[in-house]
Structures are given as structure tokens and as C-alpha cells.
Short mmCIF file of C-alpha atoms and ligand atoms in Angstrom, two decimals:
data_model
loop_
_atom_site.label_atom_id
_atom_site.label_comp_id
_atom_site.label_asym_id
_atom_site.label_seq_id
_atom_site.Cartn_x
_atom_site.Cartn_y
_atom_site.Cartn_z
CA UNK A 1 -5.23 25.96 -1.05
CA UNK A 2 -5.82 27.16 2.87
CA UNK A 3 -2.29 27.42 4.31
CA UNK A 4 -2.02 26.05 8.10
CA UNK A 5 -0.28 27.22 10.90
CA UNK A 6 2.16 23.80 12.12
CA UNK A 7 5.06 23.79 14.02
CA UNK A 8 8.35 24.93 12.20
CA UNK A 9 9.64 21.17 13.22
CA UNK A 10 7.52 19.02 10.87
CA UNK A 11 8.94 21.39 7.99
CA UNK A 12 12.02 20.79 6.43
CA UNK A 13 14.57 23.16 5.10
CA UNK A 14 15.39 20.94 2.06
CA UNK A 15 11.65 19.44 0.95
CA UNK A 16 9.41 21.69 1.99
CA UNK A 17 11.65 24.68 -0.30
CA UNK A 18 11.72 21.95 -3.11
CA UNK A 19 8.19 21.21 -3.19
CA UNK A 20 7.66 25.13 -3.46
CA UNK A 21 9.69 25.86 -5.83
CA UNK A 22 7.62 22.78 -8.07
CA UNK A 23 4.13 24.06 -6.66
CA UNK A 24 5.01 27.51 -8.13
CA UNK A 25 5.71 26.29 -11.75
CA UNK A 26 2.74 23.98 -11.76
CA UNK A 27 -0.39 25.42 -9.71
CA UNK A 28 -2.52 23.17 -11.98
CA UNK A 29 -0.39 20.22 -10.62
CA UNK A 30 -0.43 18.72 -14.68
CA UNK A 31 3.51 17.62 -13.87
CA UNK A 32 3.86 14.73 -12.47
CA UNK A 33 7.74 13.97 -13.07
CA UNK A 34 9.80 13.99 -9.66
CA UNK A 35 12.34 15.85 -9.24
CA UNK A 36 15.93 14.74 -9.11
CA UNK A 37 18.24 15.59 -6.26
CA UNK A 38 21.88 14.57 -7.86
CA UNK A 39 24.70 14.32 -4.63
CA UNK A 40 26.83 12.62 -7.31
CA UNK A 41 27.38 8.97 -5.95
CA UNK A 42 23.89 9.19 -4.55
CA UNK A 43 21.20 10.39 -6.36
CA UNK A 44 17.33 10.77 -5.71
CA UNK A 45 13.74 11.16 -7.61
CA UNK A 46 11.77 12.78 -4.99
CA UNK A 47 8.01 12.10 -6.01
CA UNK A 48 5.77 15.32 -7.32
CA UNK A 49 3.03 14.80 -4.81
CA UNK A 50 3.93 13.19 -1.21
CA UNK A 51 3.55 14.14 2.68
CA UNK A 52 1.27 16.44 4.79
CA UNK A 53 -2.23 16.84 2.87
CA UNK A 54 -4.82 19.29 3.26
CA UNK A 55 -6.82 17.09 6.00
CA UNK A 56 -3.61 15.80 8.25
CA UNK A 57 -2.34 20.57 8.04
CA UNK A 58 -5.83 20.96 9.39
CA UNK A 59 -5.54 18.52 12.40
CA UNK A 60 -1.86 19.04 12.99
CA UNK A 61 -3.24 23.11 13.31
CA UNK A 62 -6.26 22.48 15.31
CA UNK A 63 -4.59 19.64 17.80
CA UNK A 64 -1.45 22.02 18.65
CA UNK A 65 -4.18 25.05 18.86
CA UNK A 66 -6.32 22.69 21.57
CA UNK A 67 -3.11 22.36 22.86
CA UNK A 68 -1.98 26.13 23.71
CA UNK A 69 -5.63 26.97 24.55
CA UNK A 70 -6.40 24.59 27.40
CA UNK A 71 -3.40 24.70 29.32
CA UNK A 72 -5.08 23.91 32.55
CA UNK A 73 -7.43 21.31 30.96
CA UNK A 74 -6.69 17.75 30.60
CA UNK A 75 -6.43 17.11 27.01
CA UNK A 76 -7.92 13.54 25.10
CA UNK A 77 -7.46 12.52 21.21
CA UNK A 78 -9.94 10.14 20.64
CA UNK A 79 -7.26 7.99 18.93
CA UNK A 80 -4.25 8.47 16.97
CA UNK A 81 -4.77 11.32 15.23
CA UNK A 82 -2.93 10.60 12.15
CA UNK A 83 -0.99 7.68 11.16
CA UNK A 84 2.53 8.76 12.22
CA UNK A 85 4.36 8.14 15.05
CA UNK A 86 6.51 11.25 15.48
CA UNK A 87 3.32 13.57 15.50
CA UNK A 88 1.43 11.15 17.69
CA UNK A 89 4.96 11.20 20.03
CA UNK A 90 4.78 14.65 19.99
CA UNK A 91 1.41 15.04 21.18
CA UNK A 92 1.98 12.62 23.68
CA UNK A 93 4.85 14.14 25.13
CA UNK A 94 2.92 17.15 25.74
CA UNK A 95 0.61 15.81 28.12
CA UNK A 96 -2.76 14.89 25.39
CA UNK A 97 -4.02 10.97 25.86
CA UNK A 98 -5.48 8.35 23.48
CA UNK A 99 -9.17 7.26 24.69
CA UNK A 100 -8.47 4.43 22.06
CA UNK A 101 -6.26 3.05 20.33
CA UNK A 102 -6.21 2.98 16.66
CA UNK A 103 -8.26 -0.54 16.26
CA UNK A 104 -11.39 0.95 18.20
CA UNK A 105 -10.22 -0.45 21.74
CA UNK A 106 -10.86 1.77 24.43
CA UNK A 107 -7.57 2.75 26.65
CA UNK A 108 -8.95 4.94 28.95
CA UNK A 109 -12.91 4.62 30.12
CA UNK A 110 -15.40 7.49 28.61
CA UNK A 111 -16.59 7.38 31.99
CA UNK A 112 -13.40 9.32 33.64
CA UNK A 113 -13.94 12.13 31.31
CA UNK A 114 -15.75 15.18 32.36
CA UNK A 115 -17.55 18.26 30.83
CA UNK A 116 -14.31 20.26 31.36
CA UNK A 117 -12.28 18.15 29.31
CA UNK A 118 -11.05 18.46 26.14
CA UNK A 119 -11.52 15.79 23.39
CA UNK A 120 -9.95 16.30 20.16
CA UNK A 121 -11.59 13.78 16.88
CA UNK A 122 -9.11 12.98 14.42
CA UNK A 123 -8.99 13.26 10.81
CA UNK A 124 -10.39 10.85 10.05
CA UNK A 125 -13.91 11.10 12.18
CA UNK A 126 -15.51 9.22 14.57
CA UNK A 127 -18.81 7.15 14.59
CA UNK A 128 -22.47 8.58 15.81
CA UNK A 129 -22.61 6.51 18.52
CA UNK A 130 -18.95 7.75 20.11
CA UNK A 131 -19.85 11.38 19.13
CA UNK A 132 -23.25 10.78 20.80
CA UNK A 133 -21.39 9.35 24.04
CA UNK A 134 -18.71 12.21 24.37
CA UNK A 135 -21.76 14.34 23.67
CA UNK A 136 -24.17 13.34 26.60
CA UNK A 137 -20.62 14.12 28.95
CA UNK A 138 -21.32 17.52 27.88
CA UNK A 139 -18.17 17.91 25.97
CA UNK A 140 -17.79 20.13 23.36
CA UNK A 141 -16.73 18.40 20.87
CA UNK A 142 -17.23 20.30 17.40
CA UNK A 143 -14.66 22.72 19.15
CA UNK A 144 -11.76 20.42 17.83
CA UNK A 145 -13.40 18.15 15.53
CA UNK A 146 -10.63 17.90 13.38
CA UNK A 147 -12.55 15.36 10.83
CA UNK A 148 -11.00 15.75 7.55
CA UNK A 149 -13.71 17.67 4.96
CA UNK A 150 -13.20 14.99 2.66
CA UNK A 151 -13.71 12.18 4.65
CA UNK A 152 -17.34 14.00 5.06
CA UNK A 153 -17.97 14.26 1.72
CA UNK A 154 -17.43 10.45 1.07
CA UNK A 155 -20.35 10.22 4.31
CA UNK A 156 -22.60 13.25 2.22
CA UNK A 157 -21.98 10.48 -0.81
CA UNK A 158 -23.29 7.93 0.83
CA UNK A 159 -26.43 9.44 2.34
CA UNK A 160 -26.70 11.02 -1.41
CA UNK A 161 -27.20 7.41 -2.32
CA UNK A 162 -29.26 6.29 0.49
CA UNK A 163 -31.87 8.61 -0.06
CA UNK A 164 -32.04 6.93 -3.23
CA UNK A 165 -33.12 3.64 -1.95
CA UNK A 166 -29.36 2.02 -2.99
CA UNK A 167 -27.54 0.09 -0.37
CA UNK A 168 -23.80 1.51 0.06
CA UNK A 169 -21.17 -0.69 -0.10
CA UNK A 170 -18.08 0.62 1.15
CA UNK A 171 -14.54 -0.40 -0.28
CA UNK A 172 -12.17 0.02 2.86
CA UNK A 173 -10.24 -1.59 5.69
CA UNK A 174 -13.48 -2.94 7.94
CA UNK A 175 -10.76 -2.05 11.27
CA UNK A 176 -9.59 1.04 10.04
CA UNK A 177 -10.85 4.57 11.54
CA UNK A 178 -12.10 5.86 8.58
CA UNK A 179 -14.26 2.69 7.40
CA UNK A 180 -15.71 2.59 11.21
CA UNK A 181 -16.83 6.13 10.76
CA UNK A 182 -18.07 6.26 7.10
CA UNK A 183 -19.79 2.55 8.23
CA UNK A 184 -21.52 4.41 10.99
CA UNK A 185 -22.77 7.36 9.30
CA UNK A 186 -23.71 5.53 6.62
CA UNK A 187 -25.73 2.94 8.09
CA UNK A 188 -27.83 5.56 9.35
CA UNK A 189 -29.05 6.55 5.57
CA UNK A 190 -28.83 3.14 4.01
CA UNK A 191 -28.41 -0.40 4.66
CA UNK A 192 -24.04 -0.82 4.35
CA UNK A 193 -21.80 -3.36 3.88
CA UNK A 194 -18.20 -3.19 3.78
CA UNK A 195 -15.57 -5.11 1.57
CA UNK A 196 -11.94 -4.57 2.05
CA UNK A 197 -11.08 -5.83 -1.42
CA UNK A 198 -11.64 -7.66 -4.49
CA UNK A 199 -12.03 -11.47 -3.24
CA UNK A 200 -14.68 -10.11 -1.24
CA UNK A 201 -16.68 -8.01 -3.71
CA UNK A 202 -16.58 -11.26 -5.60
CA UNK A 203 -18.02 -13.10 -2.62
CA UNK A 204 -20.22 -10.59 -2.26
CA UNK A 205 -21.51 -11.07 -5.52
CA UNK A 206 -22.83 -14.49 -4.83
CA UNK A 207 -25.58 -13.28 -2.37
CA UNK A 208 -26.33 -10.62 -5.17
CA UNK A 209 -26.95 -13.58 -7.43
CA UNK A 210 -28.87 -15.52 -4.60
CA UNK A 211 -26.08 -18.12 -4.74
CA UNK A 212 -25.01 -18.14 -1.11
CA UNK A 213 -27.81 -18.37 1.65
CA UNK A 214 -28.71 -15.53 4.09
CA UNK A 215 -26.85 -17.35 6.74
CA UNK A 216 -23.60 -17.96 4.93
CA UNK A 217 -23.82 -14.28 4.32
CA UNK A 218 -24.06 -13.47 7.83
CA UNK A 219 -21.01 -15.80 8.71
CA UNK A 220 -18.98 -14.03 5.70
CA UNK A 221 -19.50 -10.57 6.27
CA UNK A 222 -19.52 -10.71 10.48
CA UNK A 223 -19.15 -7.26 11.45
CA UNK A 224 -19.15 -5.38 7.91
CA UNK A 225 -23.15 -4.96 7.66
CA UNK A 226 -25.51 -2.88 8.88
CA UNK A 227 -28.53 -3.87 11.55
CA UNK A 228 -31.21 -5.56 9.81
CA UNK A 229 -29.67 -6.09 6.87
CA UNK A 230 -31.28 -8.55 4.86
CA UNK A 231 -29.22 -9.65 1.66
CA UNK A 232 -31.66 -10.79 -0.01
CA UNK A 233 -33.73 -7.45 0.00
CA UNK A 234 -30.65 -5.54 0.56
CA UNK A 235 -28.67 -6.23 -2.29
CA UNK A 236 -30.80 -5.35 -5.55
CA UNK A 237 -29.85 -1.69 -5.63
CA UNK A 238 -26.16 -0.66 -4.72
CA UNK A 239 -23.93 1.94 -4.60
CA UNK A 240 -19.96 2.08 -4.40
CA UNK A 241 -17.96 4.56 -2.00
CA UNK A 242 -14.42 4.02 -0.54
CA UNK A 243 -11.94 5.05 2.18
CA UNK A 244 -10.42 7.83 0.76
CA UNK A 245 -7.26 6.41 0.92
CA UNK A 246 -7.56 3.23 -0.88
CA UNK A 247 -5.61 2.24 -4.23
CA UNK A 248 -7.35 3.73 -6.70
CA UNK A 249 -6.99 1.24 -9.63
CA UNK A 250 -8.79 -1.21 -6.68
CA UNK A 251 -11.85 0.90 -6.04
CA UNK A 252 -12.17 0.93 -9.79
CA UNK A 253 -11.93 -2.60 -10.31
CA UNK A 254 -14.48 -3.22 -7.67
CA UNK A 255 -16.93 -0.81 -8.32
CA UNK A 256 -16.57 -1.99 -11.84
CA UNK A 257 -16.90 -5.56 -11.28
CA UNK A 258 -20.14 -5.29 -9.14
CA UNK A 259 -21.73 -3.32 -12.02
CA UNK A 260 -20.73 -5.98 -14.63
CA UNK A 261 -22.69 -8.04 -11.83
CA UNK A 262 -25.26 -6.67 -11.57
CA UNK A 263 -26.19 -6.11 -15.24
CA UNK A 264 -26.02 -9.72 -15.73
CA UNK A 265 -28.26 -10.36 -13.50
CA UNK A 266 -30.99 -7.91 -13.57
CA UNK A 267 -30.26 -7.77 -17.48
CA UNK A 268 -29.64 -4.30 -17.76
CA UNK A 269 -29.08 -1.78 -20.78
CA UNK A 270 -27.23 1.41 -20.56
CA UNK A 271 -30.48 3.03 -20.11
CA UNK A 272 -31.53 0.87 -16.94
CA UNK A 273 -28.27 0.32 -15.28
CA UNK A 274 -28.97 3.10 -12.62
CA UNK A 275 -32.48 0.81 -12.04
CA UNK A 276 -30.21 -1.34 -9.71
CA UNK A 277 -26.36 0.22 -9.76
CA UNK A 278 -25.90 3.48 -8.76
CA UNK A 279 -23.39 6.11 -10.68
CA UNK A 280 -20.67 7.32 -8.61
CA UNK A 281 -17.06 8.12 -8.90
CA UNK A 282 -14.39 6.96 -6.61
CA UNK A 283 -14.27 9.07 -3.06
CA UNK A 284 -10.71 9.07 -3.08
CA UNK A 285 -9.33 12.52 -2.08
CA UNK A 286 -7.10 14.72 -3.92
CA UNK A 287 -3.83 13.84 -2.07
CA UNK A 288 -4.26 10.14 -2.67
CA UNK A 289 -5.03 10.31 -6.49
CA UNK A 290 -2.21 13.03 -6.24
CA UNK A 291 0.45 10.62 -4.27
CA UNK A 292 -0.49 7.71 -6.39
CA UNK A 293 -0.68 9.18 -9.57
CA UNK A 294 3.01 10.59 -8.75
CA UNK A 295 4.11 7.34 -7.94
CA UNK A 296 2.89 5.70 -10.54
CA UNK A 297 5.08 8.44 -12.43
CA UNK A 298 8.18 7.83 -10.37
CA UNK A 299 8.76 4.64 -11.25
CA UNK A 300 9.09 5.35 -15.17
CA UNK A 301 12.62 6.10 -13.97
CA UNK A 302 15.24 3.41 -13.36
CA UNK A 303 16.52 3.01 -9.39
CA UNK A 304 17.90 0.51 -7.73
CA UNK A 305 15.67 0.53 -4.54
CA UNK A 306 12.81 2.31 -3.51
CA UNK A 307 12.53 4.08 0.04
CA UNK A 308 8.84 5.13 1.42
CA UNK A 309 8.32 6.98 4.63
CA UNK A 310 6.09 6.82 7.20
CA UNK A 311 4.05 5.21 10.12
CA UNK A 312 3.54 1.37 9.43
CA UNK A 313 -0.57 1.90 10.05
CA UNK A 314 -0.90 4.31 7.26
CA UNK A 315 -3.44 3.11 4.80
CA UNK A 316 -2.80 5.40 1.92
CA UNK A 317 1.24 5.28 2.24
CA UNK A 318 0.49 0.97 2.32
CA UNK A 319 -0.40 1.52 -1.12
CA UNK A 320 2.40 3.56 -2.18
CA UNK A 321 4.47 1.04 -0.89
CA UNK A 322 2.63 -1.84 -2.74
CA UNK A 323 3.08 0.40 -5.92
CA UNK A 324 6.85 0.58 -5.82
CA UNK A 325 7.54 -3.25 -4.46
CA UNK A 326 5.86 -4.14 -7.63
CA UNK A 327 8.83 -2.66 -9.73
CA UNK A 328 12.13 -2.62 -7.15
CA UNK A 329 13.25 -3.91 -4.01
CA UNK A 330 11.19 -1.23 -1.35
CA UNK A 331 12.11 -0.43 1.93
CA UNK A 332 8.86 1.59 4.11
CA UNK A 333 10.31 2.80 7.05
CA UNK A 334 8.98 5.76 9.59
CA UNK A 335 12.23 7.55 10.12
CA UNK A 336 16.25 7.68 9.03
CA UNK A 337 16.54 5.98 12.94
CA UNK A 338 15.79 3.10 11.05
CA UNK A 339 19.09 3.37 8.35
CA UNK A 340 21.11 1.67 10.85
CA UNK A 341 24.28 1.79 8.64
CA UNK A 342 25.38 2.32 5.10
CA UNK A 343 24.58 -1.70 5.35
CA UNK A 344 21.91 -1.89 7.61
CA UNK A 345 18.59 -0.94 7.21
CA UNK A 346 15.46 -2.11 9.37
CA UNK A 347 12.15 -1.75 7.55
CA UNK A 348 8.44 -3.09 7.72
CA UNK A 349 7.56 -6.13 5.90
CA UNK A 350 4.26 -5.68 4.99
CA UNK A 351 3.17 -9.42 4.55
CA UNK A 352 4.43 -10.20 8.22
CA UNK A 353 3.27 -6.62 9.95
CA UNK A 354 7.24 -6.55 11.48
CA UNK A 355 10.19 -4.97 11.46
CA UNK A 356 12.49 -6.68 9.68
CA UNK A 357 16.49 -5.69 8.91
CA UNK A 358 17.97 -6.32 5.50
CA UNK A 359 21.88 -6.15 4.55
CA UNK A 360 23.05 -4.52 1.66
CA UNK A 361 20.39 -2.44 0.65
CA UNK A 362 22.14 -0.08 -1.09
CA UNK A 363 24.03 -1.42 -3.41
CA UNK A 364 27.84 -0.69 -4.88
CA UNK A 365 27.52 0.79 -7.91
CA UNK A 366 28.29 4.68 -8.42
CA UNK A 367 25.94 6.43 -8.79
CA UNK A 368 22.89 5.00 -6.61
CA UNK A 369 19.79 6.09 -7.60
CA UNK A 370 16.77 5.98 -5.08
CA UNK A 371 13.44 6.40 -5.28
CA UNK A 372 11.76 8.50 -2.43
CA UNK A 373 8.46 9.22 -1.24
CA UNK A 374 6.20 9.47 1.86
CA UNK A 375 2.16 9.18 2.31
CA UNK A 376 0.04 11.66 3.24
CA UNK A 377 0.94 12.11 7.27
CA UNK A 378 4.78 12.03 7.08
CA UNK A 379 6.37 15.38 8.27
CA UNK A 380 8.98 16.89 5.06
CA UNK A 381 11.14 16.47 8.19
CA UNK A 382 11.28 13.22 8.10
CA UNK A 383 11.94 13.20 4.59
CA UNK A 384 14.80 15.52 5.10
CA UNK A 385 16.41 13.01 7.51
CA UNK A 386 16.43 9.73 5.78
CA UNK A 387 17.56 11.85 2.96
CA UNK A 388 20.42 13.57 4.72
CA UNK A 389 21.56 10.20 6.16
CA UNK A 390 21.75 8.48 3.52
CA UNK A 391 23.91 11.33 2.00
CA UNK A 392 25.79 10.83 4.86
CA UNK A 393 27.05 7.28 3.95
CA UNK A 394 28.37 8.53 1.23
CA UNK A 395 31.40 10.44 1.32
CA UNK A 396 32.28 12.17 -1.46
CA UNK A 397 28.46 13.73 -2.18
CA UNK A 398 28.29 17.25 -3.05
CA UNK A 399 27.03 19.50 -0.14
CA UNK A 400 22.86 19.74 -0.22
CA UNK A 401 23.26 23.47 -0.30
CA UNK A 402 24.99 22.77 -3.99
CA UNK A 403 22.35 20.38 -4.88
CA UNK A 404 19.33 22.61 -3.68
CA UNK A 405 20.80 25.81 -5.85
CA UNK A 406 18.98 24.40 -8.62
CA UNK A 407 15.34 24.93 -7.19
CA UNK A 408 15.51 28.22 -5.60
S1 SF4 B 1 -5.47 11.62 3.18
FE1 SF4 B 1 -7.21 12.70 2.22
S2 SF4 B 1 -8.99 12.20 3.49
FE2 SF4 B 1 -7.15 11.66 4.67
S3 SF4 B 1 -6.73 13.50 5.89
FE3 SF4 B 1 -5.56 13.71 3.98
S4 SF4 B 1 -6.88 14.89 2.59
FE4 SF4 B 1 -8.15 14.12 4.26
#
């Protein structure tokens, strides 16, 4: 894969080396164990597959090169540009402003910018109508259109399927970046409606069935469907697509339940299912599969906690944490700033969307084994840090540059 030029600071001298060294002796990527970092009373499984993806290199490379290029332009990202606060910091500390902020809100008026400008799109795209706004300002924005390639491909999906006459439903987060964009481009192909999971698939299946009214379907899915859409035309031939970063096993579920839905009503056989359900796999990109497919395989192995990195508005690293709270106590946190103490740790409680701080989270036996991961926009530094601090509580743990010996 395309190697990207990102500042030396986002690497780390411990994970990035150790992800290497397991890179080298698997470039088909068929191993998912983790790998086990042993400080004696401390011990870690670092997951196979975890931080900086193909998508979040490409925007880290093309932001920083907007960056040095334009230093005598004012510089814009549309909105965060990934889901982490330390890269978003970073950016922000060297002069570039958020037009919006990551719910769609506008911070600073379109109408201030100017031809001269530069506007950076995130990974994770924009919608027509924004790209058509910057666009009429005269800004060039393909320049640094950072738009992940495979959030396009999930768009090239669902015009695929539009051109086919199916209406694309799209599994995602209706607020979230991604889901706004893939809505948008979507809509244009096909008529689109969005559920964010599977209590609304399943309410979605009773205007499928003609049990709930046009109007009650209006009510319900406020916001999530395209103009014009009429359920009652627009719901005898669909098509599933997703967020890339959803939970895989989710996507499944739902794409799977709405086909068992529709073959009951329409009566289908194998050989007329694609009459009214269309065949697609899940749009998922590589690095979630990859992160949650090495989760999954990280907790085969015994721990008594669970720590996940990363910024609290990350979808795909959301459903890494979901994974491991499912098996052991979980702490997601964005950086070691949050290990307060050897006692202290405060972490995001995903039920409440706050900060929370827990005592005695690691516990006393010897040795303590944690689990440790990070989605898909978490610097290795970061990683590096909560793992060097907790090493740090613990006084009698062998040096790193002992522990690292084994994977050079
Ligand atoms: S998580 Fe996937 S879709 Fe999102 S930026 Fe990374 S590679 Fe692209």
C-alpha cells in the first residue's frame, strides 16, 4: 500500500516499529493474533490491525501539504478533518479554521471566504450542495479534496444501484459526515433513506409492508429521506450500503433482515430475489473489517481491562469500544493525559457522551494484563503514551528497549 509523507510526531518509536516488524511477516494480513508486549508486572496485547488507515495518511499528507504551500493564504477545513483531537489541535494551532463543526453547523459564514482561499474537504467528503457553494466562490477545491477513495466507492455503489431503479438505503449515523455526504450523493441517483440501526430497519420495514401510513413515515424518518420520496412507490426495490465505518456484524444483520423482508412479502425465490432486493456486499473499508476483525481476535485472550484510544466522535473506534465492553471492563480515552494516576483514570462513557473518572482501574494483581487498541485516526503516538504511562506506574517493569528486542 501507498506510503504517505506525515509528520515524524504522529509516529511512534515503539508501535509504529512493532507494527512493521508484524506487517513484514504477514503482507497477506491472514494473522490476526496481537502481539504481546510483556514489562513483567504489566503486560499488553496490542491488537494486529489499529490506528492511521489508508484514508486518514492521505488527509493527514494532503492537509500538512495545503499547509506548507499556502503560507500567505488563509487556510479553511471544511470540518474536522478526522476524528481526533490532537491532529485537529495541531492543525488548529497552525493557523487552518473549521467552516463547520463536525454536526454540519456552520462556524464561520461561506460568505467571508474568497477565491484566494484555501478550503481543504476532509476524509470523509462533503455533500453536492456544499461542494457546489465553495465552488461558485471560485475556490479550487479538488486541489485538497482529501475525500477518502473508499468513502467514494460506497457513493459509486450507490449510484451502481440507482441506475438500477433500487432505492438505497444507507446504514449509518444520519448526523455523521460521512452519512451526510454518501446521503447527498446518493440522493442524486436514487431515492435514499437512511437508518442508523436495527430498530429502525425494522421500522422501516413496516412501510415496506404498507403497515405504517405515508405520513407516519414522514414523522419517523424526518430528515433521513430523500426529496420526493414516496414510500409507498419508493420502497419495492432496495438496496443496502453503509458508512464505512459501521460494525460490521450490524450492516449484516440489517441488510439481511430487510431481504428476509422483502421476500416475504413480494414472495420471492432465489431466482427473483434481485426482482425487488438488490445484491451487494457491505461498504465497509479495509481498515474497519481489519480493526474489527483484530479485535474480535484480541479478546480470545484473558485481561483484566481493556484500554481503546482515540477521539470520543470516532465512529469506527465507537465500535471497537462496544466490542471490548462486551467482554471486560473498557476504558476509551483520547490520550495518556487522561491516566490521571496509577488510580485514576478519566474516560468516556459512551451511554452518557461524558467524561467520567473511575478508581481502581487497574487492578492489584501481578501481572496486569491489558488489552490495547486505537481506531482508525489515532496517531501510534498516542498509543506510545498511554502505553509508556502506564509502564510508568509500575515500578519494577523491564525497560521498553528490553521488551521491544523481541520484534526488531
Ligand atoms: S476509516 Fe476507512 S473510509 Fe474512513 S478514512 Fe480510513 S480508510 Fe477511509
Amino acid at each position: 500500500m501507498k506510503s504517505f509523507n506525515i509528520p515524524d510526531y504522529y509516529r511512534s518509536t515503539v508501535i509504529t516499529p512493532l507494527k512493521e516488524f508484524r506487517r513484514k511477516r504477514d503482507k497477506l494480513k491472514r494473522d490476526f493474533t496481537p502481539s504481546l508486549l510483556d514489562f513483567g508486572p504489566v503486560r499488553f496485547y496490542i491488537a494486529r490491525h489499529f490506528g492511521f488507515c489508508y484514508g486518514v495518511e492521505n488527509a493527514v499528507e494532503i492537509a500538512y501539504k495545503a499547509i506548507a504551500e499556502n503560507p500567505d493564504k488563509r487556510i479553511f477545513l471544511l470540518s474536522e478533518m478526522i476524528h481526533n483531537p490532537d491532529v485537529n489541535a495541531d492543525l488548529l494551532s497552525r493557523g487552518v479554521r473549521f467552516l463547520m463543526d463536525t454536526g454540519g453547523q456552520q462556524l464561520i459564514s461561506f460568505s467571508e471566504l474568497t477565491a484566494d482561499d484555501v478550503v481543504i474537504i476532509p476524509a470523509f467528503g462533503t455533500t453536492l450542495e456544499t461542494h457546489k457553494q465553495l465552488s461558485a466562490i471560485g475556490l479550487d477545491i479538488a486541489k485538497y479534496d482529501t475525500t477518502c477513495p473508499f468513502v467514494e466507492k460506497v457513493w459509486n455503489k450507490a449510484a451502481q444501484i440507482g441506475q438500477k431503479n433500487y432505492t438505497v438505503i444507507v446504514h449509518g449515523k444520519p448526523s455523521h459526515e460521512e452519512t451526510r455526504a454518501t446521503f447527498s450523493h446518493s440522493k442524486e441517483a436514487a431515492p435514499t433513506v437512511v437508518v442508523k440501526n436495527m430498530a429502525q430497519a425494522q421500522r422501516l420495514a413496516c412501510y415496506i409492508t404498507g403497515e405504517g401510513s405515508s405520513e407516519a413515515f414522514y414523522s419517523e424518518f424526518a430528515g433521513q429521506f430523500s426529496e420526493g420520496f414516496d414510500p409507498t412507490r419508493d420502497l419495492q426495490r432496495i438496496g443496502v450500503v453503509n458508512q464505512t465505518t459501521m460494525l460490521a456484524s450490524d450492516t449484516q444483520g440489517i441488510a439481511d433482515y430487510l431481504k428476509r423482508v422483502m421476500i416475504e412479502h413480494f414472495v420471492l425465490s432465489p431466482d427473483t430475489i434481485d426482482e425487488h432486493f438488490a445484491s451487494t456486499r457491505d461498504t465497509l473499508c479495509y481498515a474497519t473489517n481489519d480493526n474489527q476483525d483484530a479485535t474480535y481476535a484480541l479478546l480470545h485472550y484473558p485481561a483484566d481491562l481493556a484500554i481503546v484510544a482515540g477521539g470520543y466522535n470516532s465512529s469506527n473506534t465507537s465500535h471497537i469500544v462496544d466490542l471490548c465492553a462486551e467482554k471486560l471492563p473498557t476504558y476509551f480515552i483520547e490520550s495518556e493525559q487522561k491516566l490521571l494516576s496509577r488510580e485514576l483514570i478519566r474516560h468516556f462513557n459512551m451511554a452518557t457522551k461524558e467524561e467520567i473518572v473511575t478508581e481502581n482501574y487497574l487492578p492489584g494483581n501481578d501481572p496486569v494484563t491489558i488489552l490495547l487498541t486505537c481506531g482508525a485516526s489515532c496517531p501510534d503516538a498516542v498509543v506510545e503514551g498511554i502505553l509508556t504511562r502506564i509502564v510508568s506506574f509500575f515500578p519494577n517493569a523491564k525497560g521498553i528497549e528490553t521488551v521491544m528486542g523481541g520484534f526488531q
